[in-house]
Amino acid sequence: DQQVKQNSPSLSVQEGRISILNCDYTNSMFDYFLWYKKYPAEGPTFLISISSIKDKNEDGRFTVFLNKSAKHLSLHIVPSQPGDSAVYFCAASAGSSGDKLTFGTGTRLAVRP
Amino acid sequence: DGGITQSPKYLFRKEGQNVTLSCEQNLNHDAMYWYRQDPGQGLRLIYYSQIVNDFQKGDIAEGYSVSREKKESFPLTVTSAQKNPTAFYLCASGFRNTEAFFGQGTRLTVV
């Protein structure tokens, strides 16, 4: 049972344009959401997070939006840069389940120069 | 420098052998995690620990074992009972309700 889903395995965007990566979840107990970026053969690095009490969090070029009623979150990258090309993972945790992180399957972003 | 260290980076194991992957952190984090990544798949949780001398099974714990005798260390043993152990293994640590920091990973190959 995949509780965190990233339905788009890949995304290609022109440099300078907006990248929008999507994530859906099924567990209504999730109360903290994170995005990670991963290069091949390396560990994921944290990008940005959002608590369920908020609907938006912004950090530089990265903004995460949370729609609790739709159980959906998205990561916006503006403007996209070639160095953003990587696999992006969405993750979620529930305080009631010991804060373990549940990850989605990832979306591979390619930013074309 | 503070961080989380996994060793070795590459590991080869013969079928039927147990092998232990090391994970050490000096970030003073309470929680530590082990994940497995297979090609084209996300990160699946094997085991996690929120405090010394305590750990819980994740989604795919069968064939694996862990210990948490020290706050800094969370080794993972891949036993011969794990039917498909070839994968990329990631260790992470963190505080409650904050981001987890990952190590660089260990690629385990069964030969």
GROMACS .gro file of C-alpha atoms in nm:
model
  224
    1ASP     CA    1   0.000   0.000   0.000
    2GLN     CA    2   0.173   0.312  -0.127
    3GLN     CA    3   0.081   0.586   0.117
    4VAL     CA    4   0.282   0.854  -0.062
    5LYS     CA    5   0.255   0.867  -0.439
    6GLN     CA    6   0.441   1.057  -0.704
    7ASN     CA    7   0.255   0.969  -1.020
    8SER     CA    8   0.493   1.136  -1.263
    9PRO     CA    9   0.816   0.937  -1.290
   10SER     CA   10   0.980   1.207  -1.497
   11LEU     CA   11   0.950   1.574  -1.592
   12SER     CA   12   1.140   1.782  -1.846
   13VAL     CA   13   1.147   2.161  -1.823
   14GLN     CA   14   1.324   2.441  -2.007
   15GLU     CA   15   1.580   2.639  -1.810
   16GLY     CA   16   1.425   2.951  -1.659
   17ARG     CA   17   1.073   2.808  -1.657
   18ILE     CA   18   0.878   2.676  -1.360
   19SER     CA   19   0.906   2.313  -1.252
   20ILE     CA   20   0.607   2.170  -1.067
   21LEU     CA   21   0.644   1.835  -0.897
   22ASN     CA   22   0.340   1.672  -0.746
   23CYS     CA   23   0.279   1.435  -0.459
   24ASP     CA   24  -0.037   1.273  -0.323
   25TYR     CA   25  -0.086   1.094   0.006
   26THR     CA   26  -0.352   0.872   0.151
   27ASN     CA   27  -0.280   0.870   0.524
   28SER     CA   28  -0.476   1.149   0.690
   29MET     CA   29  -0.252   1.119   0.998
   30PHE     CA   30   0.047   1.263   0.813
   31ASP     CA   31   0.125   1.603   0.961
   32TYR     CA   32   0.470   1.689   0.829
   33PHE     CA   33   0.586   1.682   0.470
   34LEU     CA   34   0.930   1.713   0.315
   35TRP     CA   35   1.096   1.727  -0.024
   36TYR     CA   36   1.436   1.577  -0.091
   37LYS     CA   37   1.665   1.598  -0.391
   38LYS     CA   38   1.883   1.304  -0.489
   39TYR     CA   39   2.170   1.256  -0.731
   40PRO     CA   40   2.271   0.905  -0.846
   41ALA     CA   41   2.476   0.703  -0.596
   42GLU     CA   42   2.438   0.972  -0.329
   43GLY     CA   43   2.216   1.018  -0.028
   44PRO     CA   44   1.911   1.247  -0.059
   45THR     CA   45   1.953   1.606   0.057
   46PHE     CA   46   1.677   1.797   0.228
   47LEU     CA   47   1.516   2.080   0.031
   48ILE     CA   48   1.212   2.214   0.208
   49SER     CA   49   0.939   2.105   0.446
   50ILE     CA   50   0.591   2.207   0.552
   51SER     CA   51   0.381   2.139   0.857
   52SER     CA   52   0.015   2.054   0.821
   53ILE     CA   53  -0.081   2.376   0.996
   54LYS     CA   54   0.045   2.573   0.697
   55ASP     CA   55  -0.049   2.568   0.332
   56LYS     CA   56   0.263   2.725   0.187
   57ASN     CA   57   0.632   2.747   0.266
   58GLU     CA   58   0.887   2.930   0.058
   59ASP     CA   59   1.265   2.915   0.054
   60GLY     CA   60   1.436   3.101  -0.225
   61ARG     CA   61   1.348   2.941  -0.557
   62PHE     CA   62   1.160   2.658  -0.387
   63THR     CA   63   0.799   2.674  -0.268
   64VAL     CA   64   0.593   2.390  -0.129
   65PHE     CA   65   0.214   2.404  -0.132
   66LEU     CA   66  -0.005   2.180   0.079
   67ASN     CA   67  -0.374   2.110   0.010
   68LYS     CA   68  -0.491   1.902   0.304
   69SER     CA   69  -0.844   1.852   0.178
   70ALA     CA   70  -0.710   1.702  -0.145
   71LYS     CA   71  -0.421   1.527   0.033
   72HIS     CA   72  -0.190   1.682  -0.220
   73LEU     CA   73   0.133   1.874  -0.210
   74SER     CA   74   0.348   2.024  -0.477
   75LEU     CA   75   0.698   2.163  -0.511
   76HIS     CA   76   0.751   2.464  -0.735
   77ILE     CA   77   1.098   2.556  -0.856
   78VAL     CA   78   1.125   2.901  -1.013
   79PRO     CA   79   1.332   2.964  -1.215
   80SER     CA   80   1.453   2.615  -1.298
   81GLN     CA   81   1.826   2.570  -1.349
   82PRO     CA   82   2.023   2.285  -1.509
   83GLY     CA   83   2.173   2.208  -1.167
   84ASP     CA   84   1.823   2.125  -1.046
   85SER     CA   85   1.826   1.811  -1.260
   86ALA     CA   86   1.792   1.523  -1.013
   87VAL     CA   87   1.536   1.288  -0.865
   88TYR     CA   88   1.298   1.455  -0.622
   89PHE     CA   89   1.134   1.259  -0.344
   90CYS     CA   90   0.833   1.362  -0.145
   91ALA     CA   91   0.816   1.230   0.213
   92ALA     CA   92   0.564   1.242   0.495
   93SER     CA   93   0.554   1.163   0.862
   94ALA     CA   94   0.292   1.130   1.134
   95GLY     CA   95   0.372   1.220   1.492
   96SER     CA   96   0.143   0.941   1.604
   97SER     CA   97   0.353   0.676   1.429
   98GLY     CA   98   0.689   0.768   1.568
   99ASP     CA   99   0.790   1.021   1.306
  100LYS     CA  100   0.918   0.766   1.059
  101LEU     CA  101   0.942   0.911   0.711
  102THR     CA  102   0.743   0.750   0.430
  103PHE     CA  103   0.877   0.830   0.085
  104GLY     CA  104   0.722   0.846  -0.257
  105THR     CA  105   0.876   0.676  -0.559
  106GLY     CA  106   1.040   0.993  -0.688
  107THR     CA  107   1.019   1.216  -0.996
  108ARG     CA  108   1.321   1.260  -1.220
  109LEU     CA  109   1.350   1.625  -1.322
  110ALA     CA  110   1.553   1.721  -1.627
  111VAL     CA  111   1.612   2.091  -1.684
  112ARG     CA  112   1.713   2.161  -2.044
  113PRO     CA  113   1.958   2.447  -2.109
  114ASP     CA  114   3.250   1.847   1.079
  115GLY     CA  115   2.913   1.709   1.185
  116GLY     CA  116   2.755   1.453   0.966
  117ILE     CA  117   2.641   1.101   0.907
  118THR     CA  118   2.885   0.844   0.774
  119GLN     CA  119   2.811   0.515   0.607
  120SER     CA  120   3.073   0.256   0.533
  121PRO     CA  121   3.175   0.093   0.314
  122LYS     CA  122   3.057   0.269   0.000
  123TYR     CA  123   3.060  -0.057  -0.198
  124LEU     CA  124   3.017  -0.404  -0.055
  125PHE     CA  125   3.014  -0.745  -0.215
  126ARG     CA  126   2.865  -1.047  -0.046
  127LYS     CA  127   2.850  -1.410  -0.137
  128GLU     CA  128   2.513  -1.576  -0.124
  129GLY     CA  129   2.439  -1.723   0.216
  130GLN     CA  130   2.662  -1.481   0.405
  131ASN     CA  131   2.559  -1.220   0.658
  132VAL     CA  132   2.701  -0.871   0.613
  133THR     CA  133   2.689  -0.561   0.835
  134LEU     CA  134   2.661  -0.205   0.709
  135SER     CA  135   2.791   0.069   0.932
  136CYS     CA  136   2.618   0.400   1.007
  137GLU     CA  137   2.761   0.661   1.245
  138GLN     CA  138   2.639   1.013   1.320
  139ASN     CA  139   2.783   1.293   1.531
  140LEU     CA  140   2.484   1.525   1.498
  141ASN     CA  141   2.343   1.427   1.839
  142HIS     CA  142   2.025   1.308   1.667
  143ASP     CA  143   1.786   1.088   1.859
  144ALA     CA  144   1.633   0.907   1.563
  145MET     CA  145   1.810   0.694   1.306
  146TYR     CA  146   1.672   0.514   1.003
  147TRP     CA  147   1.767   0.256   0.742
  148TYR     CA  148   1.620   0.270   0.394
  149ARG     CA  149   1.664   0.061   0.085
  150GLN     CA  150   1.646   0.194  -0.271
  151ASP     CA  151   1.603  -0.029  -0.575
  152PRO     CA  152   1.629   0.092  -0.935
  153GLY     CA  153   1.328   0.298  -1.033
  154GLN     CA  154   1.179   0.276  -0.686
  155GLY     CA  155   1.149   0.504  -0.391
  156LEU     CA  156   1.306   0.466  -0.051
  157ARG     CA  157   1.158   0.188   0.157
  158LEU     CA  158   1.200   0.187   0.533
  159ILE     CA  159   1.374  -0.118   0.679
  160TYR     CA  160   1.417  -0.028   1.048
  161TYR     CA  161   1.417   0.285   1.258
  162SER     CA  162   1.518   0.378   1.609
  163GLN     CA  163   1.404   0.676   1.813
  164ILE     CA  164   1.617   0.611   2.120
  165VAL     CA  165   1.910   0.402   2.233
  166ASN     CA  166   1.831   0.035   2.292
  167ASP     CA  167   1.500   0.061   2.109
  168PHE     CA  168   1.409   0.011   1.744
  169GLN     CA  169   1.104  -0.068   1.532
  170LYS     CA  170   1.048  -0.259   1.212
  171GLY     CA  171   0.976  -0.062   0.901
  172ASP     CA  172   0.792  -0.179   0.593
  173ILE     CA  173   1.048  -0.435   0.473
  174ALA     CA  174   1.228  -0.562   0.785
  175GLU     CA  175   1.232  -0.931   0.693
  176GLY     CA  176   1.586  -1.060   0.648
  177TYR     CA  177   1.744  -0.764   0.827
  178SER     CA  178   1.850  -0.694   1.185
  179VAL     CA  179   1.973  -0.383   1.366
  180SER     CA  180   2.107  -0.272   1.702
  181ARG     CA  181   2.119   0.066   1.875
  182GLU     CA  182   2.364   0.031   2.162
  183LYS     CA  183   2.495   0.385   2.124
  184LYS     CA  184   2.321   0.704   2.019
  185GLU     CA  185   2.580   0.760   1.747
  186SER     CA  186   2.563   0.418   1.584
  187PHE     CA  187   2.293   0.216   1.407
  188PRO     CA  188   2.445  -0.081   1.219
  189LEU     CA  189   2.233  -0.288   0.980
  190THR     CA  190   2.294  -0.658   0.926
  191VAL     CA  191   2.172  -0.810   0.603
  192THR     CA  192   2.120  -1.176   0.680
  193SER     CA  193   2.114  -1.478   0.453
  194ALA     CA  194   1.736  -1.479   0.497
  195GLN     CA  195   1.707  -1.165   0.282
  196LYS     CA  196   1.620  -1.311  -0.058
  197ASN     CA  197   1.709  -1.012  -0.273
  198PRO     CA  198   1.972  -0.810  -0.090
  199THR     CA  199   2.134  -0.635  -0.387
  200ALA     CA  200   2.034  -0.270  -0.348
  201PHE     CA  201   2.147   0.077  -0.243
  202TYR     CA  202   2.119   0.119   0.134
  203LEU     CA  203   2.075   0.459   0.295
  204CYS     CA  204   2.107   0.553   0.659
  205ALA     CA  205   1.958   0.872   0.801
  206SER     CA  206   1.929   1.052   1.131
  207GLY     CA  207   1.716   1.336   1.263
  208PHE     CA  208   1.517   1.496   1.540
  209ARG     CA  209   1.143   1.466   1.590
  210ASN     CA  210   0.944   1.649   1.326
  211THR     CA  211   1.242   1.786   1.143
  212GLU     CA  212   1.424   1.683   0.832
  213ALA     CA  213   1.636   1.370   0.832
  214PHE     CA  214   1.997   1.388   0.714
  215PHE     CA  215   2.120   1.107   0.495
  216GLY     CA  216   2.455   0.940   0.455
  217GLN     CA  217   2.613   0.878   0.117
  218GLY     CA  218   2.483   0.524   0.096
  219THR     CA  219   2.625   0.174   0.062
  220ARG     CA  220   2.578  -0.024  -0.256
  221LEU     CA  221   2.552  -0.392  -0.170
  222THR     CA  222   2.595  -0.651  -0.442
  223VAL     CA  223   2.549  -1.024  -0.398
  224VAL     CA  224   2.789  -1.226  -0.610
   0.00000   0.00000   0.00000
